[in-house]
Amino acid sequence: MQTVGAALVAGLEARGVSVVFGIPGVHTVELYRALPGSGLRHVTVRHEQAAGFAADGYARVSGRPGLAFVITGPGATNMLTPMAQARADSVPMLVVSGVNPRAVQGRGLGHLHELPDQLATMASVALHAEEIASGETVGPALDRAFAAMAGRGGPAHLQVPLDVMPAPAAALPAPVPPVEPPLPDLSAARERLAAARRPVILAGGGAKRAGSALTALAEALDAPVVMTANARGVMHGHPLGVPASPSLTAVRALIADADQVLAVGTEFGPTDYDMYVRGGLPDLSGMIRIDADADQLGRHPAAVALKGDAGRLLAALLDSVVARESGVEGGGAARAGAARAAAWEEIGEGYRAMVAMLDALRGALPGAIVVGDSTQPVYAGNLYYDHDRPCGWFNAATGYGALGYGAPAAIGAALAAPEAPVVCLTGDGGLQFSLAELMTARDEGVDVTFLVWNNGGYREIAEAMEGAGVEVLGCDPTPPGFADLARACGLPYERIAPDPEALGDVLVRSRAIRGPKLVEVAVG
């Protein structure tokens, strides 16, 4: 008979999991016993936090939950930051950890990796946290964890006591299949859309896999579509697309002018809608809102709130829309074009120069996945940038905002889509949070270009301090010599100036080199 650890691995494989990120330890040996005979690929990272970020990147690209195995205590607590990032951005991630034997938990006896209450610690961040108490509970616990990650998405945690992990477990039943709920009543939404003459659609991360339905409905309504950072790529180059932040005055003017707003899969978080913390977002209480999460629907007033999958609901709304004439003066394309032009001017010369670098990247590597850390070109792109691949532009500069995200998340993304070029766009400061993962990339042979925007420190923070009249302090950590670092890690290396043509040239050349490589952009 198999053990609980083996049953867990089998149950994960049965639910479509194929990659697990982690670092083995004495408290997870029984989990690892079953891996060699399974269909799961194990990726050894250099830090448990990187296991979580890599699982996050894998999930965002694949659409399936990312998986991490970690040890009791410090392994679990090292996962809290990536779990918080995943929760903020609605990314499905399952963390499986060990925990001390049941008889000693919470007693303060000084056992290795002991926490006062590990489950409660993880539950403070997870959508669902549960302890597997016996072989009989493995299957139901997995069903509950996967159900929690479905819909809007987010992290879940399962912990297995050391005395339970080697215990016997019978063969697991088949996973409980998801049940498609009935459609909500769409009559009020249909009436409001039919009456609208200047509709605008706000598309968030919940719409990123519904591009076809979103585009079709937008065209039928002749409605501009404002894409938040996590929705970029769903309508690349479309005349109705507005790939610009609703924090910008120009985009807010477009929203304010609308007589009907349809919001799809967006939580209205300040990092998307008010990054300058100045208030003044137009009144949206008359909007039609679509979201997979009932709690999220209750957080902002709306005239019509529809719970369900974005693609399914958009397609259902499209069935009743009478297509409108497009291309007319003052129509949707004209309104979208005016908003794009005004937003482009608004972001300023410095950010426009950085977006020109992003455009050069897209031109050199069409269909690339760009995974960002919190660095100036990423902030610029989140404000205004039109990517050409759905789920191909994401970063940690929204939501929770964890530094060190870019490198491991790019590794996860590359494993989810090995056919696509992947670029990790990171600053010299952010990369120093996770430098060791360059060796993970080398070990796994992933095709990732680590593009380092080296401005000699935390420049965005320094500018914020200057703007607040505070003496700049702590913003100049010395970057490593990236040429020497690349050599030490066995990675091809090039150094360029912040010039779009130079970047395009180096990225075109890099396409001939499979595997990880490092490009330093020396800024000033």
Coordinates of C-alpha atoms in Angstrom, one line a residue:
M1 CA 0.0 0.0 0.0
Q2 CA 1.2 3.5 -0.8
T3 CA 2.1 6.1 1.8
V4 CA 0.3 9.4 2.4
G5 CA 3.2 11.2 0.7
A6 CA 2.9 8.9 -2.4
A7 CA -0.9 9.4 -2.4
L8 CA -0.4 13.1 -2.4
V9 CA 1.9 13.0 -5.4
A10 CA -0.5 10.7 -7.3
G11 CA -3.4 12.9 -6.5
L12 CA -1.5 16.0 -7.8
E13 CA -0.6 14.2 -11.0
A14 CA -4.2 13.1 -11.5
R15 CA -5.2 16.8 -11.2
G16 CA -3.0 17.8 -14.1
V17 CA 0.1 19.0 -12.1
S18 CA 3.3 18.3 -14.0
V19 CA 6.0 20.6 -12.4
V20 CA 6.8 21.1 -8.7
F21 CA 9.3 23.7 -7.4
G22 CA 11.0 23.2 -4.1
I23 CA 14.0 22.3 -2.0
P24 CA 14.0 18.8 -0.3
G25 CA 14.5 18.5 3.4
V26 CA 14.4 15.9 6.1
H27 CA 10.8 16.9 6.8
T28 CA 9.7 16.2 3.2
V29 CA 11.6 13.0 2.4
E30 CA 8.3 11.0 2.0
L31 CA 7.0 13.4 -0.5
Y32 CA 10.2 13.1 -2.5
R33 CA 10.2 9.3 -2.3
A34 CA 7.3 9.2 -4.8
L35 CA 8.6 11.8 -7.3
P36 CA 11.0 9.6 -9.4
G37 CA 8.2 7.2 -10.4
S38 CA 5.7 10.0 -11.1
G39 CA 5.1 12.3 -14.1
L40 CA 6.1 15.4 -12.0
R41 CA 9.2 17.3 -12.9
H42 CA 11.0 18.6 -9.9
V43 CA 12.8 22.0 -10.1
T44 CA 15.3 22.7 -7.4
V45 CA 15.4 26.4 -6.6
R46 CA 18.0 28.1 -4.4
H47 CA 15.5 29.7 -1.9
E48 CA 11.9 28.6 -0.9
Q49 CA 10.7 32.1 -1.7
A50 CA 11.8 31.5 -5.3
A51 CA 9.8 28.2 -5.3
G52 CA 6.7 30.3 -4.7
F53 CA 7.5 32.9 -7.3
A54 CA 8.4 30.3 -9.9
A55 CA 5.1 28.5 -9.2
D56 CA 3.3 31.9 -9.7
G57 CA 5.0 32.4 -13.1
Y58 CA 4.2 28.9 -14.1
A59 CA 0.5 29.4 -13.2
R60 CA 0.1 32.7 -14.9
V61 CA 1.3 31.3 -18.2
S62 CA -0.1 27.8 -18.1
G63 CA -3.5 28.6 -16.5
R64 CA -3.0 25.7 -14.1
P65 CA -2.1 25.9 -10.4
G66 CA 1.6 26.2 -9.7
L67 CA 3.0 23.8 -7.0
A68 CA 5.7 24.1 -4.4
F69 CA 7.0 21.6 -1.9
V70 CA 8.6 23.1 1.3
I71 CA 9.8 22.0 4.6
T72 CA 8.3 22.7 8.0
G73 CA 8.9 26.0 9.7
P74 CA 11.3 28.2 7.7
G75 CA 10.3 26.6 4.5
A76 CA 6.7 27.5 5.2
T77 CA 7.3 31.0 6.4
N78 CA 9.6 31.7 3.4
M79 CA 6.5 31.0 1.2
L80 CA 4.4 33.7 2.8
T81 CA 5.6 36.5 0.6
P82 CA 5.0 34.6 -2.7
M83 CA 1.6 33.4 -1.4
A84 CA 0.7 37.0 -0.6
Q85 CA 1.8 38.1 -4.1
A86 CA -0.3 35.3 -5.6
R87 CA -3.3 36.3 -3.5
A88 CA -3.1 39.9 -4.6
D89 CA -3.0 38.9 -8.2
S90 CA -5.4 36.0 -8.1
V91 CA -2.9 33.4 -9.1
P92 CA -3.6 29.7 -8.3
M93 CA -0.8 28.2 -6.2
L94 CA -0.7 25.2 -4.0
V95 CA 1.9 25.0 -1.3
V96 CA 2.5 21.5 0.3
S97 CA 4.6 21.5 3.4
G98 CA 5.5 19.2 6.2
V99 CA 4.7 20.0 9.9
N100 CA 5.9 18.6 13.2
P101 CA 4.2 15.4 14.5
R102 CA 0.7 15.9 15.8
A103 CA 1.5 15.1 19.4
V104 CA 4.1 17.9 19.8
Q105 CA 2.5 20.7 17.7
G106 CA 1.9 23.9 19.7
R107 CA 3.6 22.7 22.8
G108 CA 6.8 24.8 22.6
L109 CA 9.1 21.9 23.2
G110 CA 11.9 23.2 20.9
H111 CA 11.5 20.7 18.0
L112 CA 13.3 21.4 14.8
H113 CA 11.5 24.0 12.6
E114 CA 8.8 24.5 15.3
L115 CA 6.2 27.2 14.9
P116 CA 3.5 28.1 17.5
D117 CA 0.8 27.4 15.0
Q118 CA 2.0 26.8 11.4
L119 CA -1.5 26.2 10.0
A120 CA -2.8 29.5 11.3
T121 CA 0.3 31.3 10.0
M122 CA -0.3 30.0 6.5
A123 CA -4.0 30.5 6.8
S124 CA -3.4 34.3 7.3
V125 CA -2.5 34.4 3.6
A126 CA -4.0 31.3 1.9
L127 CA -7.5 31.1 0.5
H128 CA -7.7 27.6 2.1
A129 CA -5.3 25.9 4.6
E130 CA -5.7 22.4 5.9
E131 CA -3.8 19.7 7.6
I132 CA -4.0 16.1 6.2
A133 CA -4.6 14.0 9.3
S134 CA -4.7 10.5 7.7
G135 CA -4.6 8.5 4.5
E136 CA -8.4 8.7 4.1
T137 CA -8.3 12.5 4.0
V138 CA -5.8 13.0 1.2
G139 CA -8.3 12.9 -1.7
P140 CA -10.9 15.2 -0.1
A141 CA -8.2 17.6 1.1
L142 CA -6.9 17.9 -2.5
D143 CA -10.4 18.4 -3.8
R144 CA -11.0 21.3 -1.3
A145 CA -7.7 22.9 -2.1
F146 CA -8.3 22.8 -5.9
A147 CA -11.8 24.1 -5.4
A148 CA -10.5 27.0 -3.4
M149 CA -8.0 27.9 -6.2
A150 CA -10.7 27.7 -8.9
G151 CA -12.6 30.7 -10.1
R152 CA -10.8 33.9 -9.2
G153 CA -7.7 32.1 -8.1
G154 CA -5.2 32.4 -5.2
P155 CA -3.0 30.3 -3.0
A156 CA -3.9 27.2 -1.0
H157 CA -1.9 25.3 1.6
L158 CA -1.8 21.7 2.7
Q159 CA 0.4 20.5 5.5
V160 CA 1.2 16.9 6.4
P161 CA 2.5 16.0 9.9
L162 CA 5.8 14.0 10.0
D163 CA 4.0 11.0 11.6
V164 CA 1.3 11.0 9.0
M165 CA 3.4 11.4 5.8
P166 CA 4.7 7.7 5.9
A167 CA 1.3 6.3 7.1
P168 CA -0.5 4.0 4.7
A169 CA -3.1 5.4 2.2
A170 CA -5.4 3.6 -0.1
A171 CA -5.7 4.4 -3.8
L172 CA -7.4 7.8 -4.2
P173 CA -10.7 8.2 -5.9
A174 CA -10.9 10.2 -9.1
P175 CA -10.8 14.0 -8.5
V176 CA -14.2 15.6 -8.1
P177 CA -14.9 17.2 -11.5
P178 CA -15.8 20.9 -11.5
V179 CA -19.5 21.8 -11.9
E180 CA -20.4 24.6 -14.3
P181 CA -22.9 26.8 -12.6
P182 CA -25.9 28.2 -14.4
L183 CA -25.6 31.6 -15.9
P184 CA -26.9 34.5 -13.8
D185 CA -29.8 36.6 -15.0
L186 CA -28.4 38.8 -17.8
S187 CA -31.5 40.8 -18.6
A188 CA -30.6 44.0 -16.8
A189 CA -27.1 44.0 -18.2
R190 CA -28.4 43.5 -21.7
E191 CA -30.9 46.4 -21.3
R192 CA -28.2 48.7 -20.1
L193 CA -25.8 47.8 -22.9
A194 CA -28.5 48.2 -25.5
A195 CA -29.3 51.7 -24.3
A196 CA -25.6 52.8 -24.1
R197 CA -24.2 55.2 -26.7
R198 CA -20.7 55.7 -25.3
P199 CA -19.9 52.5 -23.5
V200 CA -16.4 51.7 -22.2
I201 CA -15.1 48.3 -21.1
L202 CA -12.5 48.0 -18.2
A203 CA -10.6 44.7 -18.6
G204 CA -8.5 43.3 -15.7
G205 CA -6.6 40.1 -15.1
G206 CA -9.8 38.1 -15.0
A207 CA -10.3 38.9 -18.7
K208 CA -6.9 37.8 -19.9
R209 CA -8.0 34.4 -21.1
A210 CA -11.2 35.7 -22.6
G211 CA -9.7 37.7 -25.4
S212 CA -11.9 36.4 -28.3
A213 CA -15.2 37.1 -26.4
L214 CA -13.9 40.4 -25.1
T215 CA -12.9 41.6 -28.6
A216 CA -16.1 40.4 -30.2
L217 CA -18.3 42.2 -27.6
A218 CA -16.2 45.4 -27.8
E219 CA -16.6 45.4 -31.6
A220 CA -20.3 44.8 -31.4
L221 CA -20.7 47.6 -28.9
D222 CA -18.1 49.9 -30.6
A223 CA -16.6 50.3 -27.1
P224 CA -13.1 51.3 -26.2
V225 CA -11.4 48.7 -23.9
V226 CA -9.1 49.9 -21.1
M227 CA -6.6 47.2 -20.2
T228 CA -5.0 47.1 -16.8
A229 CA -1.5 45.7 -16.5
N230 CA -2.6 42.1 -16.1
A231 CA -4.9 42.3 -19.1
R232 CA -2.3 43.6 -21.6
G233 CA -2.0 41.6 -24.7
V234 CA -5.7 40.6 -25.1
M235 CA -6.3 43.2 -27.8
H236 CA -2.9 44.1 -29.2
G237 CA -3.0 46.7 -31.9
H238 CA -6.8 46.9 -32.0
P239 CA -8.2 50.3 -32.7
L240 CA -10.6 49.9 -29.7
G241 CA -7.8 49.0 -27.3
V242 CA -6.4 51.4 -24.7
P243 CA -3.3 49.7 -23.2
A244 CA -2.9 52.4 -20.6
S245 CA -3.4 52.7 -16.9
P246 CA -6.7 54.1 -15.5
S247 CA -4.6 56.0 -13.1
L248 CA -3.8 58.4 -15.9
T249 CA -6.0 61.5 -16.3
A250 CA -6.5 60.9 -20.0
V251 CA -7.9 57.4 -19.4
R252 CA -10.1 58.6 -16.5
A253 CA -11.5 61.2 -18.9
L254 CA -12.5 58.4 -21.3
I255 CA -14.2 56.5 -18.4
A256 CA -15.9 59.7 -17.1
D257 CA -17.4 60.4 -20.6
A258 CA -18.9 56.9 -20.8
D259 CA -22.7 56.5 -20.4
Q260 CA -22.1 52.8 -19.4
V261 CA -19.1 51.1 -18.0
L262 CA -18.7 47.3 -18.2
A263 CA -15.9 46.1 -15.8
V264 CA -14.6 42.6 -16.4
G265 CA -12.4 40.7 -14.0
T266 CA -10.9 43.8 -12.3
E267 CA -10.7 44.5 -8.6
F268 CA -10.1 48.3 -8.9
G269 CA -6.9 48.1 -6.9
P270 CA -5.1 51.4 -6.4
T271 CA -1.9 50.1 -8.1
D272 CA -4.0 50.0 -11.3
Y273 CA -6.6 52.7 -10.7
D274 CA -4.9 55.2 -8.4
M275 CA -1.1 54.7 -8.4
Y276 CA -0.5 58.4 -7.7
V277 CA -2.8 58.3 -4.7
R278 CA -4.7 61.4 -5.7
G279 CA -8.3 60.1 -5.7
G280 CA -10.7 61.4 -8.3
L281 CA -11.6 58.1 -10.0
P282 CA -14.9 58.7 -11.9
D283 CA -18.1 57.5 -10.3
L284 CA -18.6 53.8 -11.3
S285 CA -21.7 53.0 -9.2
G286 CA -23.7 52.6 -12.4
M287 CA -21.4 50.0 -13.9
I288 CA -22.1 46.4 -15.0
R289 CA -19.5 44.2 -13.2
I290 CA -18.3 40.7 -14.0
D291 CA -16.2 38.8 -11.6
A292 CA -15.6 35.1 -10.6
D293 CA -15.7 36.0 -6.9
A294 CA -18.8 36.9 -5.0
D295 CA -16.8 38.7 -2.3
Q296 CA -15.1 40.9 -4.8
L297 CA -18.4 41.8 -6.4
G298 CA -19.6 43.1 -3.0
R299 CA -16.7 45.5 -2.5
H300 CA -17.7 48.2 -4.9
P301 CA -21.2 49.5 -5.8
A302 CA -22.5 48.4 -9.1
A303 CA -25.8 48.7 -10.9
V304 CA -25.5 45.0 -12.1
A305 CA -23.2 42.4 -10.6
L306 CA -22.6 39.2 -12.5
K307 CA -20.7 36.3 -10.9
G308 CA -19.1 33.8 -13.3
D309 CA -16.4 33.1 -15.8
A310 CA -15.5 36.2 -17.9
G311 CA -15.4 34.4 -21.2
R312 CA -18.6 32.6 -20.7
L313 CA -20.5 35.7 -19.6
L314 CA -19.1 37.9 -22.3
A315 CA -20.1 35.4 -24.9
A316 CA -23.6 35.2 -23.5
L317 CA -23.9 39.0 -23.5
L318 CA -22.7 39.1 -27.1
D319 CA -25.6 36.9 -28.2
S320 CA -28.1 39.7 -27.5
V321 CA -26.1 42.7 -28.8
V322 CA -27.0 44.3 -32.0
A323 CA -23.7 45.3 -33.7
R324 CA -23.2 49.0 -34.2
E325 CA -21.5 50.8 -37.0
S326 CA -17.8 51.2 -36.3
G327 CA -15.4 53.8 -37.6
V328 CA -17.8 56.7 -37.4
E329 CA -16.8 60.1 -36.3
G330 CA -16.9 60.2 -32.5
G331 CA -17.3 56.4 -32.3
G332 CA -15.4 53.9 -30.2
A333 CA -12.2 53.8 -32.3
A334 CA -12.0 57.6 -32.3
R335 CA -12.5 57.8 -28.5
A336 CA -9.9 55.1 -27.9
G337 CA -7.4 56.8 -30.2
A338 CA -7.8 60.1 -28.5
A339 CA -7.3 58.4 -25.1
R340 CA -4.2 56.7 -26.3
A341 CA -2.7 59.8 -27.7
A342 CA -3.4 61.8 -24.6
A343 CA -2.1 59.1 -22.3
W344 CA 1.1 58.8 -24.4
E345 CA 1.8 62.5 -23.9
E346 CA 0.9 62.4 -20.2
I347 CA 3.4 59.7 -19.1
G348 CA 6.3 62.1 -20.0
E349 CA 9.5 62.0 -21.9
G350 CA 11.4 59.7 -19.5
Y351 CA 8.7 57.0 -19.5
R352 CA 8.2 57.3 -23.2
A353 CA 11.9 56.5 -23.8
M354 CA 11.5 53.4 -21.6
V355 CA 8.3 52.3 -23.5
A356 CA 10.3 52.7 -26.7
M357 CA 12.7 50.1 -25.3
L358 CA 9.7 47.8 -24.6
D359 CA 8.5 48.3 -28.2
A360 CA 12.0 47.3 -29.4
L361 CA 11.8 44.2 -27.3
R362 CA 8.4 43.3 -28.7
G363 CA 9.7 43.9 -32.2
A364 CA 12.8 41.7 -31.7
L365 CA 11.0 38.9 -29.9
P366 CA 7.4 38.8 -31.1
G367 CA 5.1 36.7 -28.9
A368 CA 7.6 36.8 -26.0
I369 CA 6.6 36.5 -22.3
V370 CA 7.9 39.5 -20.4
V371 CA 8.1 38.9 -16.6
G372 CA 8.9 42.0 -14.6
D373 CA 10.2 43.0 -11.2
S374 CA 9.6 46.4 -9.7
T375 CA 11.9 48.5 -11.9
Q376 CA 11.5 51.7 -13.9
P377 CA 10.7 50.2 -17.4
V378 CA 8.1 48.0 -15.8
Y379 CA 6.4 51.0 -14.1
A380 CA 6.5 52.7 -17.5
G381 CA 5.0 49.7 -19.3
N382 CA 2.3 49.3 -16.7
L383 CA 1.3 53.0 -17.4
Y384 CA 1.4 52.6 -21.2
Y385 CA 2.5 49.6 -23.2
D386 CA 0.7 47.4 -25.8
H387 CA 2.0 43.8 -25.6
D388 CA 1.3 41.3 -28.3
R389 CA 0.6 38.1 -26.2
P390 CA -2.2 37.5 -23.7
C391 CA -0.7 36.4 -20.3
G392 CA 2.6 37.6 -21.7
W393 CA 3.1 40.8 -19.7
F394 CA 3.0 40.4 -15.9
N395 CA 5.1 41.6 -13.0
A396 CA 5.2 42.2 -9.2
A397 CA 4.9 46.0 -9.5
T398 CA 1.1 45.8 -8.9
G399 CA -0.8 44.4 -6.0
Y400 CA 1.5 43.1 -3.3
G401 CA 4.7 44.4 -5.0
A402 CA 7.4 42.0 -3.9
L403 CA 10.9 42.6 -5.0
G404 CA 12.9 39.6 -6.2
Y405 CA 9.9 38.2 -8.1
G406 CA 11.1 38.5 -11.7
A407 CA 13.9 35.9 -12.0
P408 CA 12.2 32.9 -10.4
A409 CA 8.8 33.8 -12.0
A410 CA 10.5 33.9 -15.4
I411 CA 11.9 30.5 -14.8
G412 CA 8.4 29.2 -14.0
A413 CA 7.0 30.9 -17.1
A414 CA 9.6 29.4 -19.4
L415 CA 8.8 25.9 -18.1
A416 CA 5.1 26.5 -18.7
A417 CA 5.8 27.7 -22.3
P418 CA 9.1 26.2 -23.5
E419 CA 8.3 27.2 -27.1
A420 CA 8.2 31.0 -26.3
P421 CA 11.1 33.4 -25.7
V422 CA 10.9 34.7 -22.1
V423 CA 12.4 37.9 -20.9
C424 CA 13.0 38.7 -17.2
L425 CA 12.9 42.5 -17.0
T426 CA 14.5 43.4 -13.6
G427 CA 16.4 46.2 -12.0
D428 CA 19.9 45.7 -10.5
G429 CA 18.4 46.2 -7.0
G430 CA 15.5 43.7 -7.5
L431 CA 17.7 41.1 -9.1
Q432 CA 20.0 41.1 -6.0
F433 CA 17.0 39.6 -4.0
S434 CA 17.2 36.5 -6.1
L435 CA 20.6 36.4 -7.8
A436 CA 21.1 32.7 -7.0
E437 CA 18.2 31.7 -9.3
L438 CA 20.4 32.4 -12.2
M439 CA 21.9 29.0 -11.4
T440 CA 18.5 27.5 -11.3
A441 CA 17.9 28.8 -14.8
R442 CA 21.2 27.3 -15.9
D443 CA 20.5 23.9 -14.3
E444 CA 17.1 23.8 -16.0
G445 CA 18.3 25.1 -19.3
V446 CA 15.3 27.5 -19.6
D447 CA 15.3 30.0 -22.5
V448 CA 15.2 33.2 -20.4
T449 CA 17.0 36.5 -21.2
F450 CA 17.7 38.3 -17.9
L451 CA 17.5 41.9 -19.0
V452 CA 18.9 44.0 -16.1
W453 CA 18.1 47.7 -16.0
N454 CA 21.2 48.8 -14.1
N455 CA 20.7 52.3 -12.7
G456 CA 22.9 51.7 -9.7
G457 CA 20.3 51.3 -7.0
Y458 CA 16.7 51.8 -6.2
R459 CA 16.1 54.8 -8.5
E460 CA 12.3 54.8 -8.4
I461 CA 12.4 55.0 -4.6
A462 CA 15.1 57.6 -4.6
E463 CA 13.0 59.8 -6.9
A464 CA 10.0 59.3 -4.5
M465 CA 12.1 60.5 -1.6
E466 CA 13.3 63.5 -3.5
G467 CA 9.7 64.3 -4.5
A468 CA 8.7 64.2 -0.8
G469 CA 11.6 66.4 0.3
V470 CA 13.4 63.6 2.1
E471 CA 17.1 63.2 2.0
V472 CA 17.8 60.1 -0.1
L473 CA 19.1 57.3 2.0
G474 CA 19.5 53.6 1.5
C475 CA 18.8 53.7 -2.2
D476 CA 22.3 53.0 -3.6
P477 CA 23.2 49.3 -2.9
T478 CA 26.3 48.6 -5.0
P479 CA 25.4 46.3 -7.9
P480 CA 27.6 43.3 -8.7
G481 CA 29.8 43.3 -11.8
F482 CA 27.3 41.7 -14.1
A483 CA 29.9 40.5 -16.6
D484 CA 31.7 38.7 -13.8
L485 CA 28.4 37.4 -12.4
A486 CA 27.4 36.0 -15.8
R487 CA 30.8 34.4 -16.2
A488 CA 30.5 32.7 -12.8
C489 CA 27.1 31.4 -13.7
G490 CA 28.1 30.2 -17.1
L491 CA 25.7 32.6 -19.0
P492 CA 26.3 34.5 -22.2
Y493 CA 26.5 38.2 -21.5
E494 CA 26.2 41.5 -23.3
R495 CA 26.2 45.1 -22.1
I496 CA 24.4 47.8 -23.9
A497 CA 23.3 51.5 -23.5
P498 CA 19.6 52.2 -23.0
D499 CA 19.0 52.5 -26.7
P500 CA 16.0 50.8 -28.5
E501 CA 18.1 49.9 -31.6
A502 CA 20.9 48.4 -29.5
L503 CA 18.3 46.4 -27.5
G504 CA 16.6 45.1 -30.6
D505 CA 19.9 44.0 -32.1
V506 CA 21.1 42.1 -29.0
L507 CA 17.7 40.4 -28.5
V508 CA 17.7 39.3 -32.2
R509 CA 21.1 37.8 -31.7
S510 CA 20.1 36.1 -28.5
R511 CA 17.4 34.1 -30.3
A512 CA 20.1 32.0 -31.7
I513 CA 21.3 31.0 -28.2
R514 CA 19.0 28.5 -26.4
G515 CA 19.2 28.7 -22.7
P516 CA 19.6 31.5 -20.2
K517 CA 21.6 34.6 -20.9
L518 CA 22.2 38.0 -19.3
V519 CA 21.9 41.4 -20.9
E520 CA 22.9 44.5 -18.9
V521 CA 21.4 47.8 -19.8
A522 CA 23.8 50.4 -18.3
V523 CA 21.8 53.5 -17.4
G524 CA 23.9 56.5 -16.7

